[in-house]
CSV table of C-alpha atoms in Angstrom, one decimal:
chain,number,residue,atom,x,y,z
R,29,MET,CA,139.8,-14.7,225.3
R,30,SER,CA,141.3,-11.3,224.6
R,31,ASN,CA,139.0,-8.7,223.1
R,32,HIS,CA,141.1,-8.3,219.9
R,33,GLN,CA,140.1,-11.9,219.1
R,34,ARG,CA,136.5,-11.7,220.1
R,35,HIS,CA,133.6,-12.3,217.6
R,36,VAL,CA,130.6,-10.3,218.8
R,37,LEU,CA,127.0,-10.2,217.8
R,38,VAL,CA,125.0,-7.2,219.0
R,39,THR,CA,121.2,-6.9,218.3
R,40,GLY,CA,119.6,-3.4,218.1
R,41,ALA,CA,122.8,-1.5,217.4
R,42,ALA,CA,121.7,0.9,214.7
R,43,GLU,CA,121.5,3.7,217.3
R,44,GLY,CA,121.7,4.6,220.9
R,45,VAL,CA,123.2,2.3,223.5
R,46,GLY,CA,123.4,-0.5,221.0
R,47,ARG,CA,125.6,1.6,218.8
R,48,ALA,CA,127.8,2.5,221.7
R,49,ILE,CA,128.2,-1.2,222.6
R,50,ALA,CA,129.1,-2.1,219.1
R,51,GLN,CA,131.6,0.8,218.9
R,52,THR,CA,133.2,-0.2,222.3
R,53,PHE,CA,133.8,-3.8,221.2
R,54,ALA,CA,135.1,-2.7,217.7
R,55,SER,CA,137.5,-0.2,219.2
R,56,ALA,CA,138.9,-3.0,221.3
R,57,GLY,CA,139.6,-5.0,218.1
R,58,ALA,CA,136.6,-7.3,218.1
R,59,ARG,CA,134.9,-8.4,214.9
R,60,VAL,CA,131.3,-7.1,215.2
R,61,VAL,CA,128.1,-8.1,213.5
R,62,ILE,CA,125.0,-5.9,214.1
R,63,ALA,CA,121.6,-7.5,213.8
R,64,ASP,CA,118.9,-4.9,213.5
R,65,ILE,CA,115.7,-4.3,211.6
R,66,GLN,CA,116.9,-0.7,210.9
R,67,SER,CA,119.7,0.3,208.7
R,68,ALA,CA,123.0,0.3,210.6
R,69,ASP,CA,124.9,2.4,208.0
R,70,GLU,CA,125.8,5.2,210.5
R,71,THR,CA,127.0,2.7,213.1
R,72,LEU,CA,129.1,0.9,210.4
R,73,ARG,CA,130.5,4.2,209.2
R,74,LEU,CA,131.6,5.3,212.7
R,75,ILE,CA,133.2,1.9,213.4
R,76,ARG,CA,135.0,1.7,210.1
R,77,GLU,CA,136.2,5.3,210.3
R,78,GLN,CA,138.1,4.2,213.4
R,79,GLY,CA,139.6,1.2,211.7
R,80,GLY,CA,137.2,-1.3,213.2
R,81,SER,CA,135.5,-4.3,211.7
R,82,ALA,CA,131.7,-4.5,211.5
R,83,GLU,CA,128.9,-5.9,209.3
R,84,HIS,CA,125.1,-5.7,209.4
R,85,VAL,CA,122.4,-8.3,209.0
R,86,HIS,CA,118.7,-7.5,208.8
R,87,CYS,CA,116.8,-9.0,211.7
R,88,ASP,CA,113.3,-8.6,212.9
R,89,VAL,CA,113.3,-10.1,216.4
R,90,SER,CA,109.5,-10.4,216.3
R,91,SER,CA,109.7,-12.9,213.5
R,92,GLU,CA,111.1,-16.4,214.2
R,93,ALA,CA,112.0,-16.9,210.6
R,94,SER,CA,113.9,-13.6,210.4
R,95,VAL,CA,115.8,-14.5,213.6
R,96,VAL,CA,116.8,-17.9,212.4
R,97,ARG,CA,118.0,-16.5,209.1
R,98,ALA,CA,119.8,-13.5,210.6
R,99,ILE,CA,121.7,-15.5,213.2
R,100,ALA,CA,122.8,-18.0,210.7
R,101,GLU,CA,124.0,-15.2,208.4
R,102,ALA,CA,125.8,-13.5,211.3
R,103,ALA,CA,127.5,-16.7,212.3
R,104,GLU,CA,128.7,-17.2,208.8
R,105,LEU,CA,130.2,-13.7,208.8
R,106,LEU,CA,131.9,-14.6,212.0
R,107,ASP,CA,133.4,-17.8,210.7
R,108,GLY,CA,130.9,-19.9,212.5
R,109,ARG,CA,131.9,-18.7,216.0
R,110,ILE,CA,130.2,-16.3,218.3
R,111,ASP,CA,132.2,-15.4,221.4
R,112,THR,CA,129.8,-12.8,222.8
R,113,LEU,CA,126.1,-12.2,222.2
R,114,VAL,CA,124.6,-8.9,223.3
R,115,ASN,CA,120.8,-8.8,223.4
R,116,ASN,CA,119.9,-5.2,223.1
R,117,ALA,CA,117.1,-5.1,220.5
R,118,GLY,CA,113.7,-3.9,221.8
R,119,MET,CA,111.1,-1.2,221.8
R,120,ASN,CA,110.0,1.5,224.3
R,121,GLY,CA,106.7,-0.2,224.9
R,122,HIS,CA,103.3,1.5,225.0
R,123,TYR,CA,102.0,4.0,227.5
R,124,HIS,CA,98.9,2.8,229.4
R,125,LEU,CA,97.9,2.1,233.0
R,126,VAL,CA,97.3,-1.6,233.4
R,127,PRO,CA,93.5,-1.2,233.8
R,128,ASP,CA,93.5,0.5,230.3
R,129,MET,CA,96.1,-1.8,228.6
R,130,PRO,CA,95.0,-3.1,225.2
R,131,LEU,CA,96.0,-6.7,224.9
R,132,ALA,CA,97.5,-6.1,221.5
R,133,ALA,CA,99.8,-3.5,223.0
R,134,TRP,CA,100.9,-5.8,225.8
R,135,GLU,CA,101.5,-8.7,223.4
R,136,GLU,CA,103.5,-6.6,220.9
R,137,THR,CA,105.9,-5.4,223.6
R,138,LEU,CA,106.5,-8.9,225.0
R,139,ARG,CA,106.8,-10.4,221.5
R,140,ILE,CA,109.5,-7.9,220.5
R,141,ASN,CA,111.2,-7.3,223.8
R,142,LEU,CA,111.1,-10.8,225.4
R,143,THR,CA,110.3,-13.4,222.9
R,144,GLY,CA,112.7,-11.8,220.5
R,145,THR,CA,115.5,-12.1,223.1
R,146,MET,CA,114.7,-15.8,223.7
R,147,LEU,CA,114.7,-16.5,219.9
R,148,VAL,CA,118.1,-14.8,219.4
R,149,THR,CA,119.6,-16.5,222.4
R,150,ARG,CA,118.2,-19.9,221.2
R,151,GLU,CA,119.7,-19.6,217.8
R,152,ALA,CA,123.0,-18.0,218.8
R,153,THR,CA,123.8,-20.8,221.3
R,154,ARG,CA,124.3,-23.1,218.3
R,155,TYR,CA,127.3,-21.0,217.4
R,156,LEU,CA,128.7,-20.1,220.8
R,157,ALA,CA,132.5,-20.7,221.2
R,158,PRO,CA,133.3,-23.9,223.1
R,159,GLU,CA,135.1,-22.0,225.8
R,160,ALA,CA,134.5,-18.8,227.7
R,161,ALA,CA,131.6,-17.6,225.6
R,162,THR,CA,129.4,-14.9,227.1
R,163,ILE,CA,125.9,-13.5,226.7
R,164,VAL,CA,125.0,-10.0,228.0
R,165,ASN,CA,121.3,-9.0,228.1
R,166,VAL,CA,120.5,-5.3,228.3
R,167,ALA,CA,117.7,-5.1,230.9
R,168,SER,CA,116.8,-2.0,232.9
R,169,ASN,CA,116.5,-0.5,236.3
R,170,VAL,CA,112.7,-1.1,235.9
R,171,GLY,CA,113.5,-4.8,235.9
R,172,LYS,CA,113.9,-4.3,239.7
R,173,ARG,CA,111.1,-1.9,240.5
R,174,GLY,CA,107.7,-0.7,239.1
R,175,LEU,CA,106.9,2.4,237.0
R,176,PRO,CA,103.4,3.6,236.3
R,177,TYR,CA,102.1,3.7,232.7
R,178,ARG,CA,104.9,1.3,231.6
R,179,GLY,CA,103.5,-2.1,232.7
R,180,ASP,CA,104.3,-3.9,229.5
R,181,TYR,CA,107.9,-2.6,229.4
R,182,VAL,CA,108.4,-3.2,233.1
R,183,ALA,CA,107.1,-6.8,233.0
R,184,ARG,CA,109.4,-7.5,230.1
R,185,LYS,CA,112.5,-6.3,232.0
R,186,TRP,CA,111.7,-8.3,235.1
R,187,ALA,CA,111.2,-11.3,232.9
R,188,LEU,CA,114.5,-10.7,231.2
R,189,ILE,CA,116.4,-10.9,234.4
R,190,GLY,CA,114.7,-14.2,235.2
R,191,LEU,CA,115.5,-15.4,231.7
R,192,THR,CA,119.1,-14.3,232.2
R,193,GLN,CA,119.4,-16.3,235.4
R,194,THR,CA,117.8,-19.4,233.9
R,195,VAL,CA,120.0,-19.4,230.8
R,196,ALA,CA,123.0,-18.9,233.1
R,197,LEU,CA,122.2,-22.1,234.9
R,198,GLU,CA,121.5,-24.0,231.7
R,199,LEU,CA,124.7,-23.0,229.9
R,200,ALA,CA,127.1,-23.0,232.8
R,201,PRO,CA,128.1,-26.7,232.1
R,202,ARG,CA,129.3,-25.4,228.7
R,203,GLY,CA,131.4,-22.7,230.3
R,204,VAL,CA,129.1,-20.0,229.0
R,205,ARG,CA,128.5,-17.0,231.3
R,206,VAL,CA,125.2,-15.1,231.1
R,207,ASN,CA,124.6,-11.7,232.8
R,208,ALA,CA,122.4,-8.6,232.4
R,209,VAL,CA,123.1,-4.9,232.7
R,210,CYS,CA,120.4,-2.8,234.2
R,211,PRO,CA,120.8,0.9,233.1
R,212,GLY,CA,119.0,3.8,234.6
R,213,PRO,CA,117.6,6.5,232.2
R,214,ILE,CA,120.1,6.7,229.3
R,215,GLU,CA,120.8,10.0,227.6
R,216,GLY,CA,119.3,10.0,224.1
R,217,ASN,CA,116.1,10.2,222.0
R,218,ARG,CA,114.4,7.3,223.7
R,219,ILE,CA,114.4,8.8,227.2
R,220,GLU,CA,113.3,12.2,225.8
R,221,ASP,CA,110.2,10.5,224.3
R,222,VAL,CA,109.5,8.7,227.6
R,223,MET,CA,109.9,11.8,229.7
R,224,GLN,CA,107.6,13.8,227.3
R,225,ARG,CA,104.9,11.2,227.7
R,226,HIS,CA,105.1,11.4,231.5
R,227,ALA,CA,105.2,15.2,231.3
R,228,ASP,CA,102.0,15.3,229.2
R,229,VAL,CA,100.2,13.2,231.8
R,230,GLU,CA,101.4,15.2,234.8
R,231,GLY,CA,100.9,18.6,233.1
R,232,ALA,CA,104.6,19.4,233.4
R,233,THR,CA,107.2,20.6,230.9
R,234,LEU,CA,109.9,18.3,229.5
R,235,ALA,CA,112.5,20.3,231.4
R,236,GLU,CA,110.6,19.9,234.7
R,237,MET,CA,110.3,16.2,234.1
R,238,ARG,CA,114.0,15.9,233.4
R,239,ALA,CA,114.8,17.8,236.6
R,240,LYS,CA,112.5,15.6,238.6
R,241,TRP,CA,113.9,12.4,237.3
R,242,GLU,CA,117.5,13.5,237.6
R,243,SER,CA,116.9,14.5,241.2
R,244,GLU,CA,115.8,10.9,242.0
R,245,SER,CA,119.4,9.7,241.3
R,246,PRO,CA,122.0,10.2,244.1
R,247,LEU,CA,124.4,11.4,241.4
R,248,GLY,CA,121.8,13.8,240.0
R,249,ARG,CA,122.0,12.7,236.4
R,250,PHE,CA,121.2,10.2,233.8
R,251,VAL,CA,123.8,7.7,232.5
R,252,THR,CA,125.4,7.8,229.0
R,253,PRO,CA,125.4,5.1,226.4
R,254,GLU,CA,129.2,4.8,226.7
R,255,GLU,CA,128.9,4.1,230.5
R,256,VAL,CA,126.5,1.3,229.8
R,257,ALA,CA,128.7,0.0,227.0
R,258,SER,CA,131.8,-0.2,229.2
R,259,VAL,CA,129.9,-2.4,231.7
R,260,VAL,CA,128.7,-4.6,228.9
R,261,ARG,CA,132.2,-5.1,227.7
R,262,PHE,CA,133.4,-5.9,231.3
R,263,LEU,CA,130.7,-8.6,231.6
R,264,ALA,CA,131.9,-10.1,228.3
R,265,ASP,CA,135.6,-10.1,229.3
R,266,SER,CA,137.6,-12.5,231.3
R,267,ALA,CA,137.9,-9.8,234.1
R,268,SER,CA,134.3,-10.9,235.1
R,269,SER,CA,135.1,-14.6,234.8
R,270,ALA,CA,133.5,-15.5,238.2
R,271,MET,CA,130.2,-13.7,237.4
R,272,THR,CA,127.2,-15.3,235.9
R,273,GLY,CA,123.4,-14.9,236.4
R,274,GLN,CA,124.0,-11.3,237.7
R,275,ALA,CA,122.0,-8.2,236.9
R,276,ILE,CA,124.4,-5.2,237.3
R,277,ASN,CA,123.0,-1.7,237.9
R,278,VAL,CA,124.3,1.2,235.9
R,279,THR,CA,121.9,3.8,237.3
R,280,ALA,CA,123.9,6.7,238.9
R,281,GLY,CA,122.6,5.3,242.1
R,282,LEU,CA,118.9,5.3,241.2
R,283,VAL,CA,118.6,1.6,242.0
R,284,MET,CA,120.9,-0.1,244.6
R,285,HIS,CA,119.7,-3.6,244.8
Protein backbone atom coordinates (compact mmCIF):
# COMPACT_ATOMS: atom_id res chain seq x y z
CA MET A 1 0.00 0.00 0.00
CA SER A 2 1.42 3.39 -0.94
CA ASN A 3 1.89 6.00 1.75
CA HIS A 4 -0.58 8.45 0.22
CA GLN A 5 -3.36 5.93 0.90
CA ARG A 6 -2.24 4.93 4.37
CA HIS A 7 -4.40 5.39 7.46
CA VAL A 8 -2.07 5.84 10.43
CA LEU A 9 -2.69 5.90 14.18
CA VAL A 10 0.16 7.25 16.33
CA THR A 11 0.04 7.26 20.12
CA GLY A 12 1.98 9.84 22.09
CA ALA A 13 2.43 12.30 19.23
CA ALA A 14 1.77 15.59 20.98
CA GLU A 15 5.50 16.31 21.08
CA GLY A 16 8.99 14.92 20.51
CA VAL A 17 9.61 11.85 18.41
CA GLY A 18 5.88 11.08 18.25
CA ARG A 19 5.27 14.45 16.65
CA ALA A 20 8.04 13.82 14.13
CA ILE A 21 6.52 10.43 13.29
CA ALA A 22 3.08 11.93 12.74
CA GLN A 23 4.55 14.70 10.58
CA THR A 24 6.56 12.23 8.51
CA PHE A 25 3.52 10.14 7.64
CA ALA A 26 1.34 13.19 7.01
CA SER A 27 3.93 14.75 4.71
CA ALA A 28 3.81 11.55 2.67
CA GLY A 29 0.06 11.98 2.25
CA ALA A 30 -1.19 9.65 4.97
CA ARG A 31 -4.31 10.31 7.02
CA VAL A 32 -3.09 10.52 10.60
CA VAL A 33 -4.90 10.25 13.92
CA ILE A 34 -2.98 11.12 17.07
CA ALA A 35 -3.99 9.43 20.33
CA ASP A 36 -2.54 11.31 23.28
CA ILE A 37 -3.48 12.31 26.81
CA GLN A 38 -2.00 15.74 26.10
CA SER A 39 -3.30 18.38 23.74
CA ALA A 40 -1.96 17.78 20.23
CA ASP A 41 -2.85 21.24 18.95
CA GLU A 42 0.71 22.16 17.99
CA THR A 43 1.28 18.90 16.13
CA LEU A 44 -2.03 19.33 14.30
CA ARG A 45 -1.13 22.91 13.41
CA LEU A 46 2.25 21.94 11.98
CA ILE A 47 0.76 19.12 9.91
CA ARG A 48 -2.13 21.16 8.59
CA GLU A 49 0.11 24.10 7.72
CA GLN A 50 1.93 21.73 5.36
CA GLY A 51 -1.35 20.60 3.82
CA GLY A 52 -1.51 17.33 5.73
CA SER A 53 -4.47 15.55 7.30
CA ALA A 54 -4.51 14.91 11.05
CA GLU A 55 -6.96 14.55 13.92
CA HIS A 56 -6.58 14.05 17.66
CA VAL A 57 -8.38 11.76 20.10
CA HIS A 58 -7.84 11.92 23.85
CA CYS A 59 -6.28 8.71 25.14
CA ASP A 60 -4.94 7.77 28.57
CA VAL A 61 -3.07 4.54 27.88
CA SER A 62 -3.05 3.68 31.59
CA SER A 63 -6.85 3.32 31.49
CA GLU A 64 -8.43 0.38 29.67
CA ALA A 65 -11.72 2.24 29.27
CA SER A 66 -9.96 5.26 27.79
CA VAL A 67 -8.02 3.10 25.32
CA VAL A 68 -11.12 1.21 24.18
CA ARG A 69 -12.99 4.46 23.63
CA ALA A 70 -10.08 6.27 21.94
CA ILE A 71 -9.21 3.50 19.49
CA ALA A 72 -12.84 3.12 18.45
CA GLU A 73 -13.04 6.88 17.90
CA ALA A 74 -9.77 6.90 15.95
CA ALA A 75 -10.95 4.03 13.77
CA GLU A 76 -14.15 5.90 13.00
CA LEU A 77 -12.13 8.94 11.92
CA LEU A 78 -10.14 6.61 9.65
CA ASP A 79 -13.25 5.09 8.06
CA GLY A 80 -12.90 1.90 10.06
CA ARG A 81 -9.46 0.97 8.72
CA ILE A 82 -6.04 1.26 10.33
CA ASP A 83 -3.13 0.49 8.02
CA THR A 84 -0.35 1.40 10.43
CA LEU A 85 -0.29 1.61 14.21
CA VAL A 86 2.68 3.31 15.87
CA ASN A 87 2.91 2.71 19.62
CA ASN A 88 4.94 5.61 20.97
CA ALA A 89 3.08 6.71 24.11
CA GLY A 90 4.97 6.35 27.36
CA MET A 91 6.74 8.07 30.22
CA ASN A 92 10.38 8.51 31.18
CA GLY A 93 10.02 6.28 34.19
CA HIS A 94 11.30 6.98 37.68
CA TYR A 95 14.85 7.31 38.89
CA HIS A 96 15.79 4.72 41.51
CA LEU A 97 18.30 1.98 42.03
CA VAL A 98 16.42 -1.33 42.09
CA PRO A 99 17.21 -1.86 45.83
CA ASP A 100 15.42 1.45 46.49
CA MET A 101 12.60 1.09 43.94
CA PRO A 102 9.13 1.87 45.36
CA LEU A 103 6.61 -0.67 44.11
CA ALA A 104 4.21 2.12 43.13
CA ALA A 105 6.85 3.69 40.89
CA TRP A 106 7.63 0.35 39.24
CA GLU A 107 3.96 -0.43 38.65
CA GLU A 108 3.18 3.03 37.26
CA THR A 109 5.92 2.81 34.65
CA LEU A 110 4.90 -0.66 33.51
CA ARG A 111 1.19 0.23 33.50
CA ILE A 112 1.74 3.23 31.24
CA ASN A 113 4.67 2.02 29.16
CA LEU A 114 3.91 -1.68 28.70
CA THR A 115 0.31 -2.46 29.59
CA GLY A 116 -0.74 0.64 27.66
CA THR A 117 0.99 -0.64 24.53
CA MET A 118 -0.70 -4.01 24.92
CA LEU A 119 -4.13 -2.40 25.31
CA VAL A 120 -3.71 -0.15 22.28
CA THR A 121 -2.45 -3.06 20.19
CA ARG A 122 -5.30 -5.30 21.33
CA GLU A 123 -7.94 -2.74 20.41
CA ALA A 124 -6.31 -1.60 17.16
CA THR A 125 -6.06 -5.13 15.78
CA ARG A 126 -9.85 -5.10 15.45
CA TYR A 127 -9.49 -2.43 12.78
CA LEU A 128 -6.27 -3.40 11.01
CA ALA A 129 -6.50 -3.49 7.24
CA PRO A 130 -6.97 -7.01 5.86
CA GLU A 131 -3.77 -6.82 3.81
CA ALA A 132 -0.31 -5.45 4.52
CA ALA A 133 -1.10 -3.73 7.83
CA THR A 134 1.86 -2.85 10.03
CA ILE A 135 2.56 -2.14 13.68
CA VAL A 136 5.69 -0.29 14.77
CA ASN A 137 6.58 -0.10 18.45
CA VAL A 138 8.97 2.58 19.66
CA ALA A 139 11.30 0.70 22.01
CA SER A 140 14.80 1.87 23.00
CA ASN A 141 18.47 1.03 22.97
CA VAL A 142 18.02 0.16 26.65
CA GLY A 143 15.76 -2.67 25.52
CA LYS A 144 19.05 -4.36 24.61
CA ARG A 145 21.25 -3.40 27.56
CA GLY A 146 21.07 -2.23 31.17
CA LEU A 147 21.22 1.28 32.59
CA PRO A 148 21.60 2.12 36.29
CA TYR A 149 18.79 4.05 38.00
CA ARG A 150 16.37 3.24 35.15
CA GLY A 151 15.31 -0.30 36.07
CA ASP A 152 11.59 0.28 35.56
CA TYR A 153 12.12 1.91 32.16
CA VAL A 154 14.71 -0.64 31.03
CA ALA A 155 12.50 -3.58 32.01
CA ARG A 156 9.64 -2.13 30.01
CA LYS A 157 11.74 -1.72 26.88
CA TRP A 158 13.12 -5.27 27.06
CA ALA A 159 9.55 -6.51 27.52
CA LEU A 160 8.34 -4.41 24.61
CA ILE A 161 10.76 -6.13 22.24
CA GLY A 162 9.48 -9.49 23.47
CA LEU A 163 5.91 -8.32 22.97
CA THR A 164 6.81 -7.14 19.47
CA GLN A 165 8.14 -10.56 18.51
CA THR A 166 5.15 -12.35 20.05
CA VAL A 167 2.57 -10.21 18.28
CA ALA A 168 4.55 -10.58 15.05
CA LEU A 169 4.12 -14.35 15.31
CA GLU A 170 0.46 -14.10 16.25
CA LEU A 171 -0.52 -11.72 13.46
CA ALA A 172 1.67 -13.10 10.67
CA PRO A 173 -1.13 -15.39 9.40
CA ARG A 174 -3.17 -12.24 8.78
CA GLY A 175 -0.35 -10.65 6.79
CA VAL A 176 0.35 -8.11 9.52
CA ARG A 177 3.99 -7.19 10.14
CA VAL A 178 5.12 -6.05 13.59
CA ASN A 179 8.51 -4.46 14.26
CA ALA A 180 10.19 -2.18 16.77
CA VAL A 181 12.59 0.70 16.47
CA CYS A 182 15.24 1.10 19.18
CA PRO A 183 16.50 4.69 19.31
CA GLY A 184 19.54 5.90 21.15
CA PRO A 185 19.29 9.15 23.11
CA ILE A 186 17.01 11.45 21.11
CA GLU A 187 17.58 15.19 21.04
CA GLY A 188 14.84 16.99 22.97
CA ASN A 189 13.45 17.83 26.39
CA ARG A 190 13.16 14.24 27.59
CA ILE A 191 16.83 13.39 27.23
CA GLU A 192 17.79 16.69 28.84
CA ASP A 193 15.77 15.68 31.91
CA VAL A 194 17.33 12.21 32.02
CA MET A 195 20.85 13.59 31.66
CA GLN A 196 20.24 16.14 34.41
CA ARG A 197 19.20 13.38 36.79
CA HIS A 198 22.34 11.40 36.01
CA ALA A 199 24.45 14.54 36.35
CA ASP A 200 22.99 15.27 39.78
CA VAL A 201 23.87 11.77 41.02
CA GLU A 202 27.40 11.86 39.60
CA GLY A 203 28.13 15.43 40.69
CA ALA A 204 28.60 16.56 37.10
CA THR A 205 27.19 19.40 35.05
CA LEU A 206 24.63 18.83 32.34
CA ALA A 207 27.23 19.78 29.72
CA GLU A 208 29.69 17.23 31.13
CA MET A 209 27.04 14.52 31.11
CA ARG A 210 26.10 15.29 27.52
CA ALA A 211 29.74 15.14 26.45
CA LYS A 212 30.15 11.79 28.22
CA TRP A 213 27.07 10.26 26.64
CA GLU A 214 27.85 11.57 23.18
CA SER A 215 31.38 10.15 23.41
CA GLU A 216 29.92 6.66 23.98
CA SER A 217 28.46 6.69 20.47
CA PRO A 218 30.82 5.93 17.55
CA LEU A 219 29.27 8.83 15.64
CA GLY A 220 29.73 11.08 18.65
CA ARG A 221 26.19 12.41 18.83
CA PHE A 222 22.57 11.78 19.73
CA VAL A 223 19.92 10.99 17.14
CA THR A 224 17.17 13.34 16.00
CA PRO A 225 13.41 12.75 16.13
CA GLU A 226 13.33 12.96 12.35
CA GLU A 227 15.93 10.19 11.97
CA VAL A 228 13.84 7.90 14.14
CA ALA A 229 10.67 8.85 12.27
CA SER A 230 12.21 7.97 8.92
CA VAL A 231 12.98 4.44 10.13
CA VAL A 232 9.46 4.08 11.54
CA ARG A 233 8.07 5.02 8.15
CA PHE A 234 10.36 2.50 6.45
CA LEU A 235 9.13 -0.27 8.76
CA ALA A 236 5.54 0.65 7.89
CA ASP A 237 6.18 0.70 4.15
CA SER A 238 6.25 -2.09 1.59
CA ALA A 239 10.01 -1.54 1.23
CA SER A 240 10.35 -3.58 4.45
CA SER A 241 7.87 -6.25 3.38
CA ALA A 242 10.18 -9.15 4.38
CA MET A 243 10.74 -7.79 7.89
CA THR A 244 8.70 -8.74 10.95
CA GLY A 245 9.60 -9.33 14.58
CA GLN A 246 12.69 -7.14 14.24
CA ALA A 247 14.09 -4.54 16.64
CA ILE A 248 16.00 -2.00 14.56
CA ASN A 249 18.64 0.20 16.16
CA VAL A 250 18.79 3.93 15.43
CA THR A 251 21.54 4.78 17.88
CA ALA A 252 24.41 6.45 16.01
CA GLY A 253 26.25 3.20 16.73
CA LEU A 254 25.71 3.15 20.50
CA VAL A 255 24.19 -0.34 20.28
CA MET A 256 25.10 -2.73 17.46
CA HIS A 257 23.23 -5.92 18.31
